[in-house]
């Protein structure tokens, strides 16, 4: 099957102006608000309208949550596991575009990025469009978002917002509270947890709520809380089987990325330099832990694979240490629901904007259609609705969250949303027409980590995807049944001809159904340097190749 026409060349974007964000008709928005207000009026007497607590992380991956039973057993997460034990574990929750801002735009709108306009981390969210929080608010819910926002424009549809600017800092973060800049002292994960509980205590308790408690952690550069320095007791973490992947069997895109522990790990990543936001007292504690270990590393003169192994161990201590703080703050919120007696009528969903590589294929970060970054955690609890200790095997997605929240609240789900409500699955029933395939599309090139643009279709058994730029233009087919680590492109093997044809047809169907343009529009192109995190300039560590 011939490929879709390639989008305009990368070079062409540099001569174009980025168009203004698409406007949304005021008349349509007014009609929607009127409809929601009517639904709210009809439902005000309903005592069963649940509160919604959405706990959202940045770069949290299933390998780091003990409820998912990863074979390396990297970390115990008792509070996240409590959600799974008392609710449902979704085994395969997929993201449409594995990167921070675009995933958040999907959850706001229930639409893919080519519809909501937020393609990559250099985009700006058009908050004038219909969003799930606006609909819940118009339907009688009080709404708040606390923590990482990462959509550039100010939040709309919230009674209260208290957000980090951009990526935010792990320590002593500046924040924006209802439009006013504020500065806080402390560890950001703890602050987000505390501010979330504080809002719950002060809310109007006669009305249901949507609280989006959104953590920065465990985003790069993985700075643990001071109390968690050395939390692992010197444990040597087991290595993933593909830590030293040489990308044989795949193509130029996989070989020429820039996200390896070998080549991309910076001084800040390795904690060979401390985070710049620490105050003097925090820095003293920080250095007391890291500097003796760093000096030992400097004296060792490591080279080759030994450097990669050292970095992997440091990475696991730091990344998993940040997850420990998230887990503790999940517990803080669950405990508050119990203390107030509202746990029984609160839908809790914990998830992340995407999965993350913990050394698989030698990588950290996300972005790819490969499984570790495509699949994100999803745990849900709703007493009396969700069977405790249950699991869900069918493919779901973060694009399903807005529809789920609206249906749970008894509000209409707009027909132009592109996900499906998880309510039947939460109740233990899988609709006969539930999805068996899923569309993925990544846009951010050029950009951090140099992962090439690609789109594709995902099923339980296969992945078919296309790197579609003129200089990197090829198809990949992964057989997930025989190649669980996704190491070999079998696209050209004759024995896969039937599967290849079927997947091409399904990909064409999905692109048409989702109204994906044949060519990327100008706003889908990433400007050189946009989206780069401050303080993460590439610097060679001592002994780095």
XYZ file of C-alpha atoms in Angstrom:
545
model
C 0.000 0.000 0.000
C 1.454 3.422 -0.902
C 2.262 5.796 1.920
C 0.246 8.918 2.627
C 1.657 12.020 0.910
C 4.565 13.413 2.973
C 3.959 16.738 4.708
C 5.690 19.885 3.636
C 9.453 19.778 4.071
C 10.948 20.670 7.451
C 12.894 23.511 5.864
C 9.731 25.177 4.618
C 8.455 25.883 8.122
C 11.197 28.390 8.809
C 9.830 30.760 6.183
C 6.226 30.676 7.373
C 4.458 32.540 10.124
C 2.602 30.403 12.620
C -1.138 30.984 12.140
C -3.312 32.237 14.950
C -5.089 29.648 17.042
C -8.392 28.537 15.575
C -11.379 30.446 16.876
C -14.438 28.632 18.142
C -17.908 29.978 17.367
C -19.397 31.829 20.338
C -22.923 30.754 19.357
C -21.982 27.046 19.520
C -20.298 27.530 22.875
C -23.338 29.365 24.286
C -25.621 26.530 23.153
C -23.368 23.976 24.814
C -23.282 25.926 28.086
C -27.083 26.290 28.008
C -27.481 22.546 27.476
C -25.124 21.767 30.332
C -26.839 24.239 32.639
C -30.171 22.538 31.895
C -28.634 19.147 32.648
C -27.260 20.518 35.905
C -30.628 21.945 36.898
C -32.274 18.575 36.288
C -29.567 16.815 38.268
C -29.117 19.091 41.272
C -31.240 16.865 43.473
C -29.175 13.779 42.616
C -27.032 12.771 45.543
C -25.185 10.185 43.459
C -23.298 12.602 41.239
C -19.731 11.663 42.141
C -16.866 13.875 43.037
C -13.961 13.416 40.599
C -10.375 13.339 41.825
C -7.926 13.158 38.921
C -4.335 12.583 40.030
C -2.038 13.149 37.084
C 1.723 12.726 36.873
C 4.379 13.655 34.348
C 6.404 10.757 32.895
C 5.177 8.190 35.432
C 5.502 4.731 33.905
C 3.942 1.372 34.723
C 7.382 -0.139 35.449
C 7.555 2.105 38.548
C 4.173 1.129 40.068
C 4.185 -2.124 42.003
C 0.507 -2.775 41.204
C 1.582 -3.486 37.617
C 3.850 -6.313 38.728
C 6.881 -5.437 36.600
C 9.385 -8.288 36.681
C 12.288 -6.064 37.822
C 10.344 -5.070 40.967
C 11.901 -1.612 41.019
C 9.706 0.091 43.645
C 6.874 -0.463 46.119
C 4.062 2.090 45.760
C 1.555 1.211 48.510
C -0.740 4.201 48.062
C -1.087 3.879 44.285
C -1.492 0.150 44.817
C -4.370 0.931 47.174
C -6.297 2.449 44.247
C -5.699 -0.750 42.278
C -6.594 -3.010 45.202
C -9.814 -1.111 45.877
C -10.560 -0.506 42.199
C -9.397 -1.341 38.679
C -6.022 -1.594 36.934
C -6.117 -0.787 33.227
C -3.391 -2.913 31.680
C -3.051 -0.990 28.429
C -3.901 2.697 28.548
C -2.475 4.380 25.441
C -1.611 7.983 24.610
C -2.257 9.579 21.211
C 1.017 11.584 21.237
C 3.636 10.688 23.843
C 4.714 14.098 25.108
C 3.691 16.373 27.963
C 1.679 19.330 26.615
C -0.140 17.477 23.827
C -1.388 14.821 26.251
C -2.756 17.508 28.550
C -4.564 19.150 25.647
C -6.124 15.779 24.782
C -7.485 15.424 28.316
C -8.885 18.940 28.296
C -10.729 18.442 25.005
C -11.261 14.737 24.332
C -9.746 15.327 20.892
C -6.569 14.459 19.048
C -3.923 17.142 18.655
C -4.698 17.842 14.992
C -8.175 18.886 16.202
C -7.353 20.693 19.477
C -4.374 22.476 17.887
C -1.699 21.552 20.448
C 0.770 19.435 18.460
C 3.990 19.675 20.463
C 5.571 21.411 23.436
C 6.152 24.510 21.340
C 2.387 24.932 20.851
C 0.011 27.214 22.758
C -3.362 25.906 23.890
C -6.432 27.748 22.649
C -8.464 27.862 25.854
C -11.498 29.333 24.079
C -12.443 25.926 22.679
C -14.902 23.637 24.493
C -13.207 21.696 27.282
C -14.243 19.080 29.793
C -13.676 21.336 32.863
C -15.883 24.045 31.327
C -18.620 21.492 30.763
C -18.429 20.135 34.294
C -18.409 23.641 35.715
C -21.443 24.631 33.651
C -23.052 21.394 34.847
C -22.796 22.396 38.495
C -19.344 21.108 39.472
C -16.736 23.206 41.244
C -13.452 22.805 39.437
C -9.791 23.244 40.336
C -6.420 22.444 38.780
C -3.337 22.428 41.011
C 0.223 21.696 39.890
C 1.645 21.247 36.423
C -0.421 22.785 33.609
C 2.084 23.101 30.735
C -0.337 24.478 28.140
C 1.128 28.040 28.062
C -2.217 29.883 28.073
C -4.086 30.510 31.342
C -6.483 27.761 32.460
C -10.155 28.278 31.623
C -13.143 26.508 33.139
C -11.736 26.396 36.670
C -13.007 28.053 39.831
C -9.459 27.861 41.173
C -6.078 27.291 39.584
C -2.656 27.183 41.185
C -0.121 26.093 38.594
C 3.563 25.811 37.833
C 4.824 28.010 35.001
C 6.194 25.822 32.212
C 7.972 22.719 33.464
C 8.287 24.060 36.992
C 11.071 23.387 39.498
C 11.419 20.512 41.967
C 12.367 22.825 44.840
C 11.018 26.218 45.981
C 8.838 26.723 42.924
C 7.358 29.937 41.614
C 3.680 29.330 40.839
C 0.673 31.225 39.507
C -2.417 31.271 41.722
C -5.578 32.500 40.011
C -3.486 34.798 37.812
C -1.164 36.085 40.542
C 2.497 35.096 40.729
C 3.522 33.541 44.045
C 6.703 31.915 45.357
C 6.750 28.892 47.657
C 9.404 27.206 49.770
C 9.565 23.450 49.879
C 9.483 20.350 47.696
C 7.105 20.757 44.784
C 5.449 17.337 44.986
C 4.613 17.919 48.663
C 3.344 21.425 47.932
C 1.005 20.195 45.193
C -0.342 17.522 47.547
C -0.818 20.039 50.373
C -2.488 22.640 48.155
C -4.835 19.949 46.791
C -5.945 18.930 50.290
C -6.259 22.583 51.291
C -8.622 23.272 48.385
C -10.719 20.227 49.260
C -11.099 21.500 52.806
C -12.214 24.964 51.692
C -14.517 23.981 48.824
C -18.303 24.336 48.817
C -19.287 20.973 50.280
C -22.843 21.187 48.957
C -21.656 20.657 45.370
C -19.661 17.912 43.623
C -16.122 18.718 42.535
C -13.520 18.043 39.875
C -9.999 18.351 41.290
C -7.102 17.879 38.876
C -4.072 17.379 41.141
C -1.200 17.341 38.673
C 2.387 16.570 39.660
C 5.576 17.667 37.956
C 7.243 14.463 39.116
C 8.785 12.261 37.938
C 9.799 14.505 35.023
C 13.448 14.998 34.144
C 15.817 15.843 35.942
C 14.326 13.587 38.633
C 15.308 15.500 41.784
C 14.175 13.476 44.836
C 12.959 14.962 48.091
C 15.729 15.366 50.644
C 14.074 12.729 52.844
C 14.441 10.209 50.036
C 18.142 10.634 49.322
C 19.578 7.159 49.776
C 16.105 5.643 50.098
C 17.251 2.445 48.336
C 19.896 1.590 50.929
C 22.564 1.136 48.267
C 20.556 -1.459 46.330
C 21.841 -2.381 42.874
C 18.803 -2.200 40.593
C 18.404 -5.011 38.050
C 19.028 -3.876 34.474
C 16.497 -4.131 31.640
C 17.352 -6.739 29.020
C 17.680 -4.108 26.285
C 19.898 -1.630 28.167
C 22.647 -2.076 25.560
C 20.410 -2.186 22.482
C 22.400 -1.324 19.319
C 19.198 -0.802 17.235
C 20.010 -3.583 14.803
C 16.848 -4.573 12.984
C 15.390 -1.080 12.980
C 16.041 2.067 10.950
C 17.657 5.470 10.865
C 15.123 7.108 13.205
C 15.864 4.664 16.016
C 19.632 4.890 15.515
C 19.872 8.689 15.287
C 17.739 9.726 18.277
C 19.324 11.677 21.136
C 17.934 10.145 24.337
C 20.422 7.540 25.510
C 22.047 7.071 28.879
C 25.288 6.668 26.963
C 25.285 9.969 25.066
C 22.523 12.262 26.340
C 22.772 12.091 30.133
C 23.808 15.527 31.435
C 25.623 16.708 34.539
C 22.273 17.757 35.986
C 20.693 14.395 35.148
C 23.588 12.605 36.860
C 23.472 14.919 39.913
C 27.110 15.821 39.272
C 25.777 19.357 39.565
C 22.916 20.244 41.959
C 19.536 21.676 40.971
C 19.773 25.474 40.734
C 16.622 26.124 42.793
C 17.920 24.683 46.084
C 18.341 27.131 48.968
C 21.500 27.063 51.114
C 20.064 24.726 53.752
C 18.700 22.292 51.160
C 21.963 22.373 49.201
C 23.911 21.380 52.309
C 21.784 18.246 52.779
C 21.896 17.526 49.042
C 25.677 17.719 48.838
C 26.141 15.660 51.983
C 24.497 12.748 50.169
C 25.639 13.141 46.568
C 29.177 14.552 46.796
C 30.879 11.526 48.435
C 29.285 9.283 45.810
C 30.185 11.677 43.008
C 33.804 11.842 44.140
C 33.956 8.061 44.164
C 32.645 8.069 40.589
C 35.202 10.656 39.476
C 38.036 8.650 40.950
C 36.864 5.417 39.314
C 37.595 6.620 35.759
C 34.819 4.527 34.267
C 34.513 3.987 30.526
C 32.316 2.209 27.999
C 29.477 0.069 29.327
C 30.552 0.770 32.912
C 29.561 4.427 32.535
C 26.134 3.400 31.223
C 25.695 1.054 34.156
C 26.668 3.766 36.650
C 24.258 6.214 35.067
C 21.462 3.644 35.082
C 21.908 3.079 38.822
C 21.955 6.821 39.537
C 18.923 7.310 37.271
C 16.937 4.606 39.088
C 17.708 6.063 42.529
C 16.626 9.519 41.419
C 13.620 8.737 39.200
C 12.149 6.191 41.612
C 12.879 8.528 44.522
C 10.645 11.175 42.956
C 7.937 8.538 42.476
C 8.092 7.712 46.201
C 7.112 11.316 46.994
C 4.242 11.150 44.507
C 3.039 7.942 46.112
C 3.094 9.522 49.570
C 1.041 12.455 48.317
C -1.443 10.117 46.667
C -1.877 8.633 50.122
C -2.402 12.092 51.560
C -5.362 12.675 49.220
C -6.872 9.231 49.752
C -6.622 9.690 53.516
C -8.432 13.020 53.289
C -11.303 11.456 51.335
C -11.617 8.877 54.113
C -11.443 11.447 56.900
C -14.206 13.550 55.395
C -16.317 10.502 54.590
C -16.572 11.177 50.855
C -14.456 8.299 49.485
C -17.582 6.266 48.705
C -18.874 8.897 46.299
C -15.599 9.919 44.680
C -14.281 8.606 41.378
C -10.480 8.556 41.649
C -8.342 8.129 38.547
C -4.556 8.131 38.641
C -2.662 8.391 35.380
C 0.197 10.122 33.576
C 0.716 12.072 30.364
C 2.685 9.142 28.937
C 4.916 6.248 29.898
C 8.698 6.503 30.135
C 11.848 4.523 29.419
C 13.726 3.262 32.449
C 16.780 2.161 30.483
C 14.909 0.012 27.956
C 16.686 0.313 24.587
C 19.313 2.349 26.436
C 16.847 5.228 26.670
C 15.199 7.624 29.044
C 12.364 9.993 27.970
C 9.295 9.101 25.863
C 7.929 10.153 22.381
C 7.952 6.819 20.514
C 5.111 4.520 19.526
C 7.138 1.787 21.226
C 5.381 0.288 24.213
C 7.160 1.869 27.200
C 6.253 5.405 26.080
C 2.944 4.572 24.372
C 1.442 2.914 27.451
C 0.710 4.983 30.547
C -0.573 3.979 33.990
C -4.296 4.110 34.669
C -5.786 3.111 38.020
C -9.415 3.844 38.927
C -11.453 3.540 42.111
C -15.154 4.204 42.615
C -16.669 2.225 45.500
C -19.956 0.572 44.608
C -19.286 0.937 40.885
C -15.825 -0.541 40.271
C -15.168 -4.082 41.452
C -12.212 -4.054 43.903
C -9.077 -5.726 42.587
C -10.353 -5.913 39.009
C -8.307 -5.537 35.829
C -9.194 -4.291 32.373
C -7.418 -5.795 29.357
C -9.027 -3.923 26.403
C -7.204 -0.902 25.007
C -8.204 2.389 26.597
C -6.686 5.842 26.288
C -6.270 9.136 28.078
C -8.522 10.537 25.336
C -11.340 8.615 27.056
C -11.056 10.512 30.351
C -13.181 13.585 29.452
C -16.031 11.440 28.174
C -15.818 9.291 31.312
C -15.984 12.260 33.657
C -18.934 13.772 31.809
C -20.922 10.534 31.769
C -20.153 9.879 35.437
C -21.484 13.371 36.198
C -24.681 12.720 34.266
C -23.808 15.311 31.624
C -24.004 14.998 27.830
C -20.871 13.964 25.959
C -20.329 16.113 22.842
C -20.509 14.102 19.633
C -17.255 15.571 18.326
C -15.131 14.157 21.162
C -12.942 11.384 19.799
C -12.629 9.039 22.774
C -15.199 6.836 24.498
C -16.449 6.798 28.050
C -14.866 4.143 30.237
C -18.051 3.776 32.274
C -19.030 0.363 30.832
C -15.521 -0.965 31.519
C -15.521 0.470 35.034
C -18.746 -1.449 35.646
C -17.147 -4.665 34.379
C -18.647 -4.859 30.895
C -16.807 -4.471 27.585
C -19.030 -3.235 24.734
C -19.011 -5.502 21.674
C -17.839 -2.600 19.518
C -14.989 -1.508 21.814
C -11.821 -0.446 19.991
C -9.395 -3.094 18.799
C -7.032 -0.592 17.164
C -5.610 2.778 18.111
C -4.127 5.710 16.170
C -0.865 7.348 17.265
C 0.829 10.506 15.911
C 4.013 12.229 17.130
C 4.974 15.646 15.672
C 7.850 17.225 17.634
C 10.779 17.254 15.208
C 13.100 19.088 15.148
C 13.173 19.195 18.909
C 14.650 17.748 22.089
C 15.907 14.174 21.715
C 15.564 14.213 17.907
C 12.781 11.641 17.672
C 11.415 11.751 14.142
C 7.792 12.405 13.285
C 5.770 9.256 12.923
C 2.188 8.018 12.903
C 0.756 4.546 13.050
C -1.820 2.026 14.157
C -1.587 -0.166 17.246
C -3.413 -3.446 17.888
C -2.994 -6.182 20.472
C -0.741 -8.109 18.090
C 0.981 -5.544 15.874
C 2.210 -2.014 15.357
C 2.446 -0.475 11.895
C 4.003 2.989 11.756
C 5.469 5.416 9.282
C 8.387 7.827 9.669
C 7.239 10.317 7.092
C 9.832 13.015 6.463
C 11.669 13.197 3.133
C 15.066 12.379 4.645
C 13.703 9.667 6.977
C 10.860 7.952 5.154
C 10.128 4.309 5.881
C 7.547 1.961 7.348
C 7.940 -0.306 10.360
C 5.926 -3.348 11.358
C 6.401 -4.862 14.801
C 5.033 -8.295 15.695
C 4.220 -7.878 19.389
C 3.455 -11.587 19.812
C 6.887 -12.892 18.809
C 8.934 -9.743 19.574
C 7.874 -8.505 22.986
C 10.857 -6.127 23.254
C 10.038 -4.638 19.814
C 13.514 -5.110 18.375
C 12.862 -6.049 14.737
C 11.098 -4.370 11.824
C 9.416 -7.142 9.818
C 7.683 -4.846 7.328
C 9.384 -6.332 4.254
C 9.139 -9.988 5.265
C 6.794 -11.842 2.867
C 5.182 -13.912 5.631
C 3.694 -10.677 7.019
C 2.073 -9.585 3.736
C -1.485 -10.301 4.905
C -1.033 -8.587 8.267
C 0.652 -5.642 6.576
C -2.234 -5.150 4.142
C -4.824 -5.417 6.902
C -2.987 -2.894 9.074
C -2.574 -0.431 6.196
C -6.314 -0.615 5.569
C -7.044 -0.054 9.258
C -4.639 2.870 9.431
C -6.324 4.476 6.421
C -9.719 3.969 8.069
C -8.602 5.514 11.344
C -7.029 8.543 9.688
C -10.256 9.172 7.789
C -12.463 8.628 10.844
C -10.325 10.969 12.965
C -10.082 13.560 10.170
C -6.285 13.540 10.088
C -5.076 15.887 7.321
C -3.019 14.307 4.536
C -0.272 16.848 5.197
C 0.745 18.428 8.469
C -0.492 22.030 8.714
C 2.102 24.761 9.384
C 1.280 24.911 13.095
C 2.271 21.239 13.451
C 5.900 22.073 12.728
C 8.148 22.576 15.718
C 10.415 25.615 15.721
C 14.093 24.792 16.308
C 14.828 24.975 20.017
C 11.194 25.211 21.137
C 10.221 23.013 24.028
C 13.744 22.672 25.417
C 13.925 22.627 29.181
C 16.179 25.217 30.779
C 19.284 23.901 32.476
C 19.454 20.771 30.354
C 22.121 21.837 27.900
C 24.298 18.949 26.874
C 27.461 18.822 28.954
C 29.844 15.914 29.071
C 30.258 14.186 32.389
C 33.750 13.138 33.420
C 34.645 10.014 31.492
C 31.812 10.482 28.957
C 32.559 9.188 25.499
